[in-house]
Amino acid sequence: MANITDFYGELVFNKKVMRERLSSDTYEKLISTIQNGSPLDDSIAENIAHAMKEWAISNGATHFTHWFQPQRGGTAEKHDSFISYSNDNEIIERFSGKQLIQSEPDASSFPSGGIRSTFEARGYTAWDPTSPAFLLETGKTKTLVIPSVFLSWTGEVLDLKTPYLRSVRSLNDACIKLQRMLGNRMARRITVNCGPEQEYFVVSKKLYDTRPDLRICGRTLFGAMPSKGQQMEDHYFGAIPEKMTKFMEKLDHELYRRGIPAKTRHNEVSPNQFELALLFEDANLAIDHNLQVMNVMKGVAEEFGFVVLLHEKPYAGVNGSGKHVNWSISDNTGANYLEPSASPLKNINFLITLGALMLGVDRFGGLLRACVADAGNDHRLGANEAPPAIMSIYLGEYLTNLIDQIENTDNLNEQTMANINLGVRNLPKISKDYSDRNRTSPIAFTGNKFEFRAVGSSQNPSEAVTTLNQLCTYGLFIIEKRMLQNKDMDIRENALRVLKEVFKETRRIRFEGNGYSDSWQKEGVNLGLPNAKNTPAALPSYLTKDVIELMEGTHVLTERELKAKVDIKLETYIKTKEIEYKTATNMARTLILPALTKQINLTASAAANMKNSGIPSKALEEEAKTFENLYIKIKEKTNELEDILVKEQKDMLSKAKYYADKAEKALEALRIFVDNAEELVANEFWPMAKYQELLTIL
Ligand code: ADP
Ligand code: MG
């Protein structure tokens, strides 16, 4: 294998290529646009587009696409070739500045929650110059990809990138304002950093093909527990199977070619479950990269006869998959605002950032839960799995003590401030000792960043990062406002005085215990913390007065856009569920019942033969009866599930709630009998791969 740096980023229109292919004037202007997030200067768009096209064509591309992040998840693209007519009506390959900056995809079928009614049917995409163009490689085909935002012609949000970019802008403004107040003249621009850790399952393609539930829903709807699941706990950090190592090597290689900094790969808790973490980077890139990672994984898996499962809960009874989103903020000087340091002023800044996020989580726990709510993630959050649906923060013993100390200090003098500073300075040494890390907390402080663990493995991490940004912005705003009440006080003393109140007020969201315990579920409710068990219970948080104010105040979404977002989420939830229920009833009727029929036939014939031979077998007769009973039950439960599906509901929220309650129960009831049948029916009749195989054979 060649050095990674030899091929790193070879598919990206990165700074190196830009420097080679753009005039120095254009290059400087573009870099300044990227760094300041200012709109792209029309005068250079033409040059950039031309250079991009030349670069893409020299690498074998014939088409380009604007690539965007629809609200229903995943990514979307529409390919156009470079060809157009020249002045003499000849075919030439051309890519104009206008095509780069703005394109009009025929994307009318993307859900837009009523914002873009179908007759207008037009949104437009526009290049986000802070994310570099790259080449999409599918087999031998290459396409120039322009990472884009997606807006309606009236300028309303239709995607997930736009709100994210807006959230960074308001966080930036709030941070810089406070930095000035603290006397920091050097900070001019804030960067949000993100390092996503992606969990996933791998399954052999041959086995996968036998399971309509995996193929259609991405998860199994049926399946009896295997005799060997994860109870041996031998998979986590165990040796990676050889074929899997080869897959990971190829995957890393493909990611490096795309300039995606894959860093860590290891086994996860469940059999056939793995994790891939990227080095952290500017969150805008980290998000775009994570979306690419999910696609590239799937492609590479095909070459190895695997299928990658990104669903949050592909199998019942073993761990599901999440995406830990590591989040921090830093400025143009390189200072990380969550990094304890030797400088007292920087430590004040650290405590302020901490306090700001705590204020946000305290007030907007419901929003934080809602931003990761979907049908897949419902199997993790609030179910029997990590992390719980109550949004609390884990700080670790050392930092907790420090905060308690600040909270209880009556007298803020030089000495107490020096003590606090010393405490913060010692923090990195302490939190490097990961032994006491609490894995059950949805948000944990881990040394120099927060780790948000409630994000689902298949989700676009954008909404989670956007929400963390907004929560922090809100907290900074409150802190600034309170500090302004004592303008003349020494700035450090002033800050600590405010923080003291903040830590006191937000005490309820600090939780160091076991987040899975029943006692925390009860205590959380007593503390008034939201604990939404499923998507329809979580989504109404979006439309509370508080959240609408936050969305409008941070200029992330208008009330109308927010309502559209909730509609899309509800619609997606309902559709996902309907597909699952229909797949389940279909499988029951066309696979499970016929398998049972074969089994009944065999057992009943055997019983009849015995009887005819004059040695009637009670055991065989009972056996045949057992199978018949299963047949009857499965048929009955299938009918019940179907009846639930045709029931009218007054609106989408009622329908979603009805599904989350009644239909889920009906599916569970059906599953019990199907799984029972799986354990009894002859292997030769069972029409699909079982958990034991799905989880152990690679
Ligand atoms: P863990 O013990 O959780 O595996 P790591 O130190 O390996 O912790 O980091 C996990 C992820 O966090 C990686 O993707 C890493 O790049 C990212 N990360 C590390 N530092 C930061 C930071 N300051 N801001 C955001 N993400 C970070
Ligand atoms: Mg982690």
XYZ file of C-alpha atoms and ligand atoms in Angstrom:
726
model
C 0.000 0.000 0.000
C 1.324 3.443 -0.927
C 1.673 6.209 1.643
C -1.710 7.567 2.600
C -0.592 11.084 1.746
C 0.132 10.005 -1.840
C -3.509 9.475 -2.655
C -5.253 11.352 0.153
C -7.907 13.631 -1.318
C -7.238 12.688 -4.937
C -10.984 12.829 -5.654
C -11.431 16.280 -4.108
C -11.240 19.730 -5.648
C -9.179 20.760 -2.648
C -6.886 23.658 -1.884
C -3.970 22.031 -3.666
C -5.946 21.607 -6.898
C -7.402 25.096 -6.542
C -3.952 26.586 -6.194
C -2.823 24.769 -9.327
C -5.856 25.564 -11.419
C -7.053 28.995 -10.326
C -5.411 32.372 -10.809
C -3.957 33.620 -7.562
C -6.528 36.396 -7.428
C -9.465 33.987 -7.799
C -7.861 31.585 -5.363
C -7.477 34.258 -2.669
C -11.056 35.425 -3.115
C -12.391 31.895 -2.873
C -10.372 31.091 0.236
C -11.619 34.233 1.896
C -15.200 33.266 0.997
C -14.630 29.841 2.529
C -13.102 31.247 5.678
C -15.587 34.039 6.260
C -18.641 32.228 5.023
C -19.439 35.213 2.807
C -21.388 34.689 -0.435
C -19.406 33.719 -3.485
C -18.360 36.675 -5.596
C -20.096 36.378 -9.010
C -17.025 37.614 -10.793
C -14.980 34.561 -9.807
C -17.734 31.939 -10.156
C -17.109 31.632 -13.898
C -13.395 30.926 -13.417
C -13.990 28.437 -10.646
C -16.658 26.591 -12.602
C -14.374 26.338 -15.599
C -11.450 25.081 -13.511
C -13.664 22.534 -11.776
C -14.980 21.244 -15.060
C -11.497 20.935 -16.582
C -10.278 19.105 -13.497
C -13.313 16.807 -13.452
C -13.051 15.987 -17.156
C -9.319 15.304 -16.904
C -10.254 12.780 -14.207
C -12.837 11.086 -16.393
C -16.072 12.824 -15.370
C -18.784 13.596 -17.904
C -21.549 14.815 -15.592
C -22.019 17.073 -12.623
C -24.562 17.098 -9.843
C -25.709 19.362 -7.053
C -25.719 17.174 -3.972
C -27.984 18.136 -1.099
C -29.449 16.954 2.179
C -33.223 16.587 2.065
C -35.077 16.768 5.345
C -36.311 13.208 5.150
C -32.721 12.010 5.562
C -29.974 10.691 3.288
C -28.655 12.696 0.376
C -30.052 13.527 -3.021
C -28.500 14.242 -6.362
C -29.505 14.812 -9.954
C -26.929 14.353 -12.665
C -26.522 16.624 -15.678
C -23.935 16.200 -18.354
C -21.555 19.041 -19.184
C -22.689 19.176 -22.795
C -24.307 22.228 -24.295
C -24.446 23.974 -27.691
C -21.737 26.342 -28.742
C -22.507 29.518 -30.708
C -22.133 27.468 -33.903
C -24.545 24.841 -32.633
C -21.769 22.350 -32.020
C -21.782 20.180 -28.929
C -19.215 21.363 -26.392
C -18.550 20.586 -22.762
C -19.330 23.584 -20.648
C -19.953 24.359 -16.991
C -20.884 27.949 -16.208
C -20.607 29.989 -13.054
C -24.378 30.116 -12.977
C -24.603 26.335 -13.077
C -22.124 26.151 -10.234
C -23.851 28.641 -7.998
C -27.402 27.714 -8.686
C -29.217 24.804 -10.145
C -32.844 23.871 -10.399
C -33.384 20.230 -9.646
C -36.671 18.661 -10.522
C -37.040 17.552 -6.960
C -40.715 18.153 -6.512
C -41.257 14.833 -4.846
C -39.119 15.666 -1.838
C -41.256 16.222 1.194
C -41.370 19.891 2.030
C -44.198 19.890 4.530
C -46.433 21.973 2.312
C -43.939 24.801 1.886
C -43.395 24.086 -1.756
C -46.688 22.878 -3.123
C -46.288 20.592 -6.061
C -47.492 23.017 -8.687
C -44.629 25.377 -7.894
C -42.591 22.199 -7.873
C -39.319 24.003 -7.845
C -36.660 24.487 -5.331
C -33.139 25.421 -6.164
C -29.797 24.180 -5.014
C -26.758 26.409 -4.592
C -23.123 25.523 -3.964
C -21.959 25.783 -0.373
C -18.381 26.903 -1.084
C -17.288 25.939 2.444
C -17.572 22.302 1.377
C -15.300 21.351 -1.525
C -16.546 19.775 -4.736
C -15.494 16.175 -5.264
C -15.741 13.293 -7.682
C -18.318 10.640 -7.069
C -17.097 7.300 -8.297
C -19.604 4.584 -9.105
C -17.820 1.740 -10.810
C -16.081 3.406 -13.756
C -18.430 6.391 -13.840
C -17.259 9.634 -12.309
C -19.440 12.622 -11.533
C -18.472 16.068 -10.320
C -20.380 16.637 -7.090
C -21.221 20.134 -5.868
C -22.205 20.101 -2.164
C -25.262 22.342 -2.015
C -28.006 23.869 0.018
C -31.603 23.360 -1.108
C -34.115 26.205 -0.846
C -37.515 27.049 -2.235
C -37.747 29.971 -4.658
C -39.154 32.030 -1.823
C -35.967 31.356 0.140
C -37.488 28.910 2.594
C -35.556 25.982 3.940
C -35.992 22.610 2.281
C -32.870 20.881 3.532
C -30.744 20.253 6.621
C -27.601 22.120 5.579
C -29.146 25.584 5.506
C -30.355 25.523 9.131
C -26.984 24.142 10.172
C -25.092 26.977 8.458
C -27.449 29.498 10.032
C -26.907 28.008 13.494
C -23.154 28.457 13.143
C -23.653 32.089 12.236
C -25.626 32.877 15.384
C -23.302 30.855 17.582
C -20.410 32.749 16.056
C -22.024 36.094 16.798
C -22.883 35.175 20.380
C -19.381 33.823 21.055
C -17.494 36.723 19.551
C -19.622 39.246 21.415
C -18.847 37.564 24.698
C -15.166 37.260 23.830
C -15.006 41.013 23.353
C -16.622 41.468 26.716
C -13.995 39.194 28.245
C -11.343 41.374 26.676
C -10.330 38.920 23.957
C -9.460 40.929 20.817
C -7.894 38.062 18.911
C -10.963 35.907 18.348
C -12.634 36.861 15.112
C -14.335 33.705 13.925
C -15.745 30.603 15.579
C -15.516 27.082 14.215
C -17.724 24.248 15.347
C -15.772 20.988 15.442
C -17.314 17.602 15.056
C -15.968 14.056 15.085
C -18.689 11.492 14.409
C -18.253 7.861 15.457
C -20.266 5.669 13.108
C -21.547 2.301 14.269
C -22.754 -0.268 11.760
C -23.525 -3.929 11.238
C -22.315 -6.108 8.446
C -24.210 -9.119 7.129
C -23.469 -11.558 4.354
C -25.310 -10.566 1.180
C -26.480 -14.125 0.533
C -28.226 -14.318 3.889
C -29.527 -10.774 3.615
C -31.209 -11.641 0.332
C -33.347 -14.254 2.070
C -34.872 -11.602 4.361
C -37.488 -9.241 2.915
C -37.529 -7.374 6.238
C -33.810 -6.537 6.012
C -34.065 -5.674 2.339
C -37.145 -3.480 2.626
C -36.982 -2.076 6.161
C -33.278 -2.308 6.966
C -34.100 -4.283 10.100
C -35.441 -7.688 11.010
C -39.102 -7.750 12.010
C -38.948 -11.371 13.119
C -36.243 -13.640 14.457
C -35.910 -15.914 17.449
C -32.991 -15.241 19.797
C -29.841 -17.145 18.887
C -28.208 -19.454 21.378
C -25.088 -17.309 21.132
C -25.746 -13.575 20.946
C -23.661 -10.917 22.619
C -23.831 -12.507 26.068
C -20.247 -13.715 25.817
C -19.110 -10.095 25.405
C -16.231 -11.389 23.358
C -16.737 -9.204 20.325
C -16.010 -5.725 21.690
C -12.422 -4.804 20.885
C -11.893 -8.471 20.035
C -9.767 -9.481 17.064
C -11.353 -8.298 13.823
C -12.081 -11.243 11.473
C -9.717 -11.327 8.493
C -12.285 -10.736 5.771
C -13.596 -7.824 7.782
C -10.117 -6.361 8.157
C -9.755 -6.455 4.383
C -13.100 -4.703 4.029
C -12.071 -2.011 6.521
C -8.751 -1.517 4.778
C -10.469 -1.034 1.448
C -13.012 1.273 3.048
C -10.315 3.423 4.664
C -8.489 3.571 1.341
C -11.618 4.758 -0.467
C -12.280 7.332 2.250
C -8.730 8.678 2.078
C -9.079 9.123 -1.690
C -12.101 11.296 -0.890
C -10.185 13.330 1.665
C -12.159 11.797 4.531
C -9.987 11.349 7.633
C -10.922 7.849 8.804
C -9.082 7.281 12.034
C -10.305 4.428 14.190
C -11.875 1.095 13.363
C -12.893 -1.566 15.799
C -15.472 -4.159 16.772
C -18.524 -3.073 18.695
C -20.543 -4.747 21.424
C -22.736 -6.944 19.294
C -21.513 -9.721 16.984
C -20.920 -8.378 13.455
C -21.119 -4.807 14.716
C -18.300 -2.346 14.056
C -17.387 1.307 14.421
C -15.596 3.813 12.254
C -14.528 7.172 13.706
C -13.219 10.150 11.762
C -10.693 12.674 12.980
C -12.664 15.698 14.000
C -12.896 18.629 11.630
C -15.081 21.647 10.886
C -18.570 20.299 11.502
C -19.839 21.318 8.076
C -17.238 19.039 6.520
C -17.652 16.375 9.170
C -21.365 16.177 8.367
C -20.815 16.045 4.600
C -18.119 13.459 5.171
C -20.276 11.321 7.408
C -22.966 11.282 4.710
C -20.376 10.145 2.209
C -19.013 7.540 4.620
C -22.449 5.944 4.848
C -22.623 5.696 1.045
C -19.059 4.593 0.472
C -19.430 1.849 3.086
C -22.342 0.361 1.246
C -20.458 0.353 -2.039
C -17.289 -1.224 -0.658
C -19.324 -3.872 1.174
C -20.736 -5.087 -2.134
C -17.254 -6.008 -3.342
C -16.872 -8.282 -0.334
C -20.272 -9.931 -0.544
C -21.443 -7.962 2.485
C -24.299 -5.620 3.136
C -23.821 -2.772 5.610
C -26.771 -2.200 7.921
C -27.016 1.356 9.201
C -30.392 0.888 10.878
C -30.477 1.739 14.596
C -31.815 -1.684 15.494
C -31.310 -4.361 12.883
C -31.807 -7.172 15.405
C -33.815 -7.475 18.591
C -31.948 -8.701 21.637
C -28.494 -7.400 20.743
C -27.157 -3.858 20.838
C -28.372 -1.312 18.342
C -26.219 1.239 16.498
C -25.757 4.886 17.222
C -23.576 7.707 16.055
C -21.706 9.499 18.791
C -21.359 13.111 17.810
C -18.335 14.762 19.435
C -18.786 18.503 19.547
C -16.613 21.435 20.516
C -16.066 25.038 19.496
C -12.843 26.832 18.758
C -11.773 30.139 17.252
C -9.382 31.365 14.565
C -6.472 31.388 17.036
C -6.918 27.655 17.499
C -8.212 27.941 21.069
C -10.717 25.208 21.930
C -13.360 26.708 24.226
C -13.886 23.384 25.955
C -10.211 22.812 26.627
C -9.000 23.580 30.134
C -5.740 25.514 30.088
C -3.040 27.231 32.091
C -4.543 30.654 31.511
C -7.133 31.828 34.075
C -9.063 33.802 31.466
C -9.268 30.826 29.121
C -10.544 28.771 31.994
C -13.299 31.274 32.612
C -14.129 30.826 28.959
C -14.160 27.065 29.410
C -16.569 27.355 32.339
C -18.762 29.773 30.422
C -19.037 27.408 27.460
C -19.846 24.570 29.819
C -22.443 26.666 31.629
C -23.951 27.833 28.350
C -24.536 24.307 27.149
C -25.961 23.343 30.518
C -28.433 26.217 30.344
C -29.438 25.065 26.876
C -29.897 21.428 27.845
C -31.826 22.428 30.941
C -34.300 24.539 29.040
C -34.442 22.633 25.747
C -34.111 18.963 26.689
C -37.305 18.258 24.766
C -35.860 19.785 21.605
C -32.632 17.831 21.983
C -34.658 14.635 22.226
C -36.853 15.653 19.279
C -33.908 16.381 16.978
C -32.846 12.733 17.076
C -36.358 11.261 17.012
C -37.324 8.890 14.241
C -38.787 5.438 13.832
C -35.396 3.710 13.839
C -33.986 5.544 16.835
C -37.136 4.802 18.878
C -35.723 1.319 19.342
C -32.782 2.812 21.221
C -33.873 5.965 23.056
C -36.370 5.250 25.738
C -36.441 1.571 24.877
C -34.224 -0.854 26.751
C -31.156 0.643 25.319
C -28.446 3.253 25.366
C -28.837 6.078 25.963
C -32.076 6.899 27.793
C -34.527 9.468 26.424
C -34.008 11.828 29.373
C -31.433 14.387 28.321
C -28.877 14.762 31.089
C -25.186 15.623 31.156
C -22.398 13.538 32.625
C -19.395 15.589 33.738
C -17.343 13.055 35.671
C -16.531 13.201 39.343
C -13.732 15.722 39.162
C -15.542 18.365 37.162
C -18.700 17.810 39.209
C -16.782 18.548 42.390
C -15.326 21.643 40.852
C -18.729 22.907 39.841
C -20.137 22.112 43.261
C -17.290 24.122 44.715
C -18.102 27.133 42.529
C -21.757 26.780 43.371
C -21.005 26.802 47.105
C -18.427 29.551 47.195
C -19.822 32.508 49.074
C -16.821 34.649 48.818
C -15.268 35.142 45.401
C -11.811 36.450 46.182
C -8.374 36.061 44.596
C -7.765 32.872 46.536
C -10.993 31.079 45.601
C -10.527 32.107 41.989
C -6.994 30.773 41.991
C -8.302 27.499 43.413
C -10.917 27.207 40.709
C -8.337 27.912 38.063
C -6.040 25.269 39.443
C -8.972 22.854 39.445
C -9.715 23.451 35.782
C -6.041 23.163 34.878
C -5.864 19.737 36.443
C -8.922 18.573 34.570
C -7.231 17.170 31.441
C -5.044 14.865 33.511
C -8.046 13.579 35.380
C -10.360 13.076 32.426
C -7.664 11.231 30.497
C -8.415 8.504 32.989
C -11.406 7.113 31.184
C -12.029 4.324 33.643
C -14.956 6.028 35.308
C -16.619 7.050 32.080
C -20.311 6.649 32.203
C -21.605 5.076 29.012
C -25.261 5.445 29.923
C -25.409 9.213 29.643
C -26.746 10.855 26.469
C -24.327 13.772 26.783
C -20.915 13.371 28.348
C -18.046 15.764 28.819
C -14.985 13.896 27.577
C -11.894 15.959 28.232
C -12.125 18.748 25.663
C -15.468 18.156 23.967
C -18.997 17.015 24.563
C -20.073 13.674 23.233
C -23.749 13.480 22.246
C -24.692 9.832 22.038
C -28.376 9.927 21.237
C -27.907 10.331 17.475
C -29.040 7.328 15.432
C -26.566 5.441 13.253
C -28.451 6.149 10.019
C -29.242 9.790 10.787
C -27.736 12.853 9.230
C -25.786 14.277 12.204
C -26.606 17.776 11.004
C -29.696 18.272 13.161
C -27.895 17.174 16.308
C -25.023 19.587 15.697
C -27.435 22.377 14.772
C -29.309 21.854 18.038
C -26.140 21.774 20.154
C -25.101 25.025 18.479
C -28.448 26.595 19.256
C -28.455 25.436 22.869
C -25.013 26.900 23.378
C -26.012 30.152 21.665
C -28.981 30.428 23.971
C -26.817 29.851 27.056
C -24.223 32.395 25.944
C -26.962 34.908 25.396
C -28.287 34.405 28.928
C -24.809 34.594 30.449
C -23.988 37.755 28.550
C -27.247 39.364 29.585
C -26.619 38.613 33.235
C -23.038 39.812 33.087
C -24.208 43.112 31.654
C -26.118 43.732 34.864
C -22.791 44.219 36.634
C -20.754 45.996 34.034
C -18.338 47.597 36.459
C -17.338 44.449 38.300
C -14.025 42.724 37.581
C -14.740 40.581 34.557
C -13.634 37.268 36.048
C -15.513 37.869 39.220
C -18.549 38.904 37.243
C -18.412 35.754 35.135
C -18.015 33.498 38.150
C -20.851 35.221 39.924
C -23.125 34.473 36.946
C -21.805 30.939 36.579
C -22.525 30.263 40.191
C -26.215 30.927 39.541
C -26.120 28.986 36.291
C -24.683 25.873 37.907
C -27.225 26.089 40.673
C -30.156 26.492 38.297
C -29.144 23.672 35.996
C -28.331 21.182 38.680
C -31.133 18.796 37.676
C -29.601 17.953 34.312
C -26.311 16.830 35.818
C -26.505 13.116 36.361
C -23.599 10.844 37.158
C -25.479 7.632 37.916
C -26.795 4.792 35.812
C -29.022 6.284 33.123
C -30.700 2.918 32.460
C -31.939 2.471 36.010
C -35.620 2.659 36.900
C -34.814 5.060 39.717
C -33.433 7.613 37.222
C -36.538 7.245 35.076
C -38.609 8.186 38.148
C -36.265 10.867 39.398
C -36.035 12.445 35.950
C -39.798 12.877 35.882
C -39.764 14.375 39.387
C -37.136 16.843 38.262
C -39.421 17.871 35.418
C -37.151 16.547 32.683
C -38.883 15.491 29.484
C -38.814 11.758 28.799
C -40.435 11.147 25.424
C -40.646 7.424 24.745
C -41.130 7.622 21.014
C -41.167 9.917 17.996
C -44.792 11.090 18.167
C -44.268 11.871 21.860
C -41.037 13.770 21.132
C -41.994 15.843 18.090
C -44.534 18.214 19.708
C -41.572 19.764 21.587
C -40.651 21.489 18.348
C -43.818 23.518 18.409
C -43.652 24.828 21.954
C -43.432 28.568 22.412
C -39.887 28.306 23.797
C -38.575 26.379 20.837
C -40.242 28.600 18.269
C -38.598 31.573 19.978
C -35.218 29.854 19.976
C -35.515 28.911 16.304
C -36.487 32.432 15.309
C -34.041 34.088 17.688
C -31.102 32.119 16.292
C -32.442 32.645 12.735
C -32.316 28.909 12.140
C -35.945 28.316 11.176
C -39.074 30.434 10.981
C -42.221 29.134 12.615
C -43.546 28.127 9.204
C -40.361 26.235 8.390
C -40.486 24.571 11.771
C -44.058 23.404 11.233
C -43.059 22.046 7.853
C -40.189 20.187 9.504
C -42.510 18.527 12.009
C -44.911 17.529 9.218
C -42.073 15.932 7.300
C -40.882 14.057 10.344
C -44.375 12.796 11.115
C -44.950 11.772 7.546
C -41.622 9.954 7.409
C -42.429 8.181 10.662
C -45.842 7.076 9.436
C -44.502 5.855 6.104
C -41.656 3.956 7.732
C -44.063 2.253 10.082
C -46.544 1.409 7.329
C -43.794 -0.160 5.268
C -42.766 -2.247 8.267
C -46.297 -3.403 8.999
C -46.990 -4.259 5.389
C -43.712 -6.127 5.101
C -44.549 -8.054 8.255
C -48.028 -9.099 7.145
C -46.682 -9.958 3.728
C -43.940 -12.128 5.157
C -46.398 -13.823 7.453
C -48.754 -14.673 4.610
C -46.290 -15.550 1.869
C -43.368 -17.076 3.787
C -44.244 -18.056 7.318
C -47.710 -19.572 6.849
C -46.596 -21.616 3.812
C -43.618 -22.943 5.814
C -46.024 -23.939 8.560
C -48.296 -25.605 6.014
C -45.400 -27.761 4.869
C -44.598 -28.638 8.437
C -48.222 -29.434 9.278
C -48.425 -31.584 6.196
C -45.328 -33.530 7.178
C -46.294 -33.969 10.812
C -49.945 -34.745 10.118
C -48.985 -37.280 7.396
C -46.608 -38.946 9.782
C -49.352 -39.111 12.398
C -51.816 -40.504 9.831
C -49.279 -43.076 8.626
C -48.704 -44.235 12.152
C -52.416 -44.529 12.692
C -52.853 -46.481 9.443
C -50.053 -48.802 10.492
C -51.973 -49.590 13.626
C -49.534 -47.795 15.960
C -51.246 -44.422 16.494
C -48.883 -41.777 17.886
C -50.320 -39.347 20.341
C -47.083 -37.346 20.318
C -47.236 -36.750 16.569
C -50.893 -35.841 16.720
C -50.199 -33.317 19.456
C -47.297 -31.981 17.458
C -49.507 -31.469 14.411
C -52.024 -29.710 16.614
C -49.321 -27.397 17.988
C -48.370 -26.394 14.468
C -51.970 -25.864 13.538
C -52.437 -23.642 16.584
C -49.447 -21.565 15.534
C -50.942 -21.326 12.074
C -54.224 -20.078 13.494
C -52.534 -17.563 15.793
C -50.266 -16.143 13.119
C -53.181 -15.753 10.766
C -55.232 -14.064 13.465
C -52.454 -11.647 14.488
C -51.748 -10.812 10.854
C -55.405 -9.922 10.357
C -55.347 -7.771 13.474
C -52.337 -5.827 12.281
C -53.971 -5.294 8.908
C -57.162 -4.042 10.532
C -55.195 -1.462 12.480
C -53.612 -0.177 9.295
C -56.889 0.648 7.582
C -58.318 2.601 10.504
C -58.777 6.308 9.720
C -57.191 8.882 12.013
C -58.008 12.562 12.273
C -54.515 13.910 11.629
C -50.901 12.844 11.228
C -49.981 13.192 14.887
C -52.922 11.028 15.963
C -52.019 8.479 13.355
C -48.383 8.399 14.444
C -49.434 8.014 18.067
C -51.851 5.255 17.158
C -49.104 3.395 15.344
C -46.569 3.918 18.128
C -48.993 2.394 20.564
C -51.524 -0.003 19.004
C -49.761 -1.049 15.831
C -46.433 -1.629 17.566
C -48.168 -3.871 20.057
C -49.901 -5.770 17.265
C -46.580 -6.301 15.497
C -45.029 -7.551 18.722
C -47.925 -9.933 19.240
C -47.470 -11.339 15.750
C -43.750 -11.624 16.235
C -44.086 -13.804 19.315
C -45.854 -16.523 17.338
C -43.637 -16.230 14.292
C -40.531 -16.532 16.468
C -42.074 -19.473 18.234
C -42.703 -21.124 14.863
C -39.090 -20.480 13.862
C -37.937 -22.478 16.858
C -40.167 -25.432 16.015
C -40.405 -25.690 12.230
C -37.868 -27.924 10.446
C -34.832 -26.020 9.203
C -35.451 -27.229 5.655
C -38.849 -25.491 5.624
C -37.801 -22.231 7.257
C -37.746 -19.718 4.421
C -35.052 -17.314 5.616
C -31.752 -17.000 7.424
C -31.953 -17.081 11.229
C -30.322 -14.753 13.759
C -27.613 -17.264 14.558
C -26.394 -17.189 10.960
C -27.006 -13.476 10.402
C -24.950 -12.664 13.474
C -22.079 -15.076 13.189
C -21.310 -15.923 9.593
C -19.141 -13.468 7.727
P -13.472 8.017 22.484
O -12.813 7.616 23.746
O -14.873 8.475 22.665
O -13.311 7.031 21.379
P -11.640 9.775 21.076
O -10.637 10.665 21.681
O -11.127 8.595 20.365
O -12.701 9.392 22.163
O -12.498 10.631 20.100
C -13.680 10.205 19.548
C -14.060 11.180 18.475
O -14.043 12.497 19.001
C -13.122 11.192 17.282
O -13.891 11.263 16.127
C -12.336 12.450 17.504
O -11.842 12.984 16.309
C -13.365 13.353 18.112
N -12.798 14.503 18.826
C -11.657 14.546 19.549
N -11.442 15.795 20.014
C -12.483 16.561 19.577
C -12.849 17.930 19.718
N -12.106 18.798 20.390
N -13.989 18.342 19.125
C -14.766 17.498 18.440
N -14.470 16.212 18.277
C -13.358 15.731 18.824
Mg -16.786 8.003 21.922
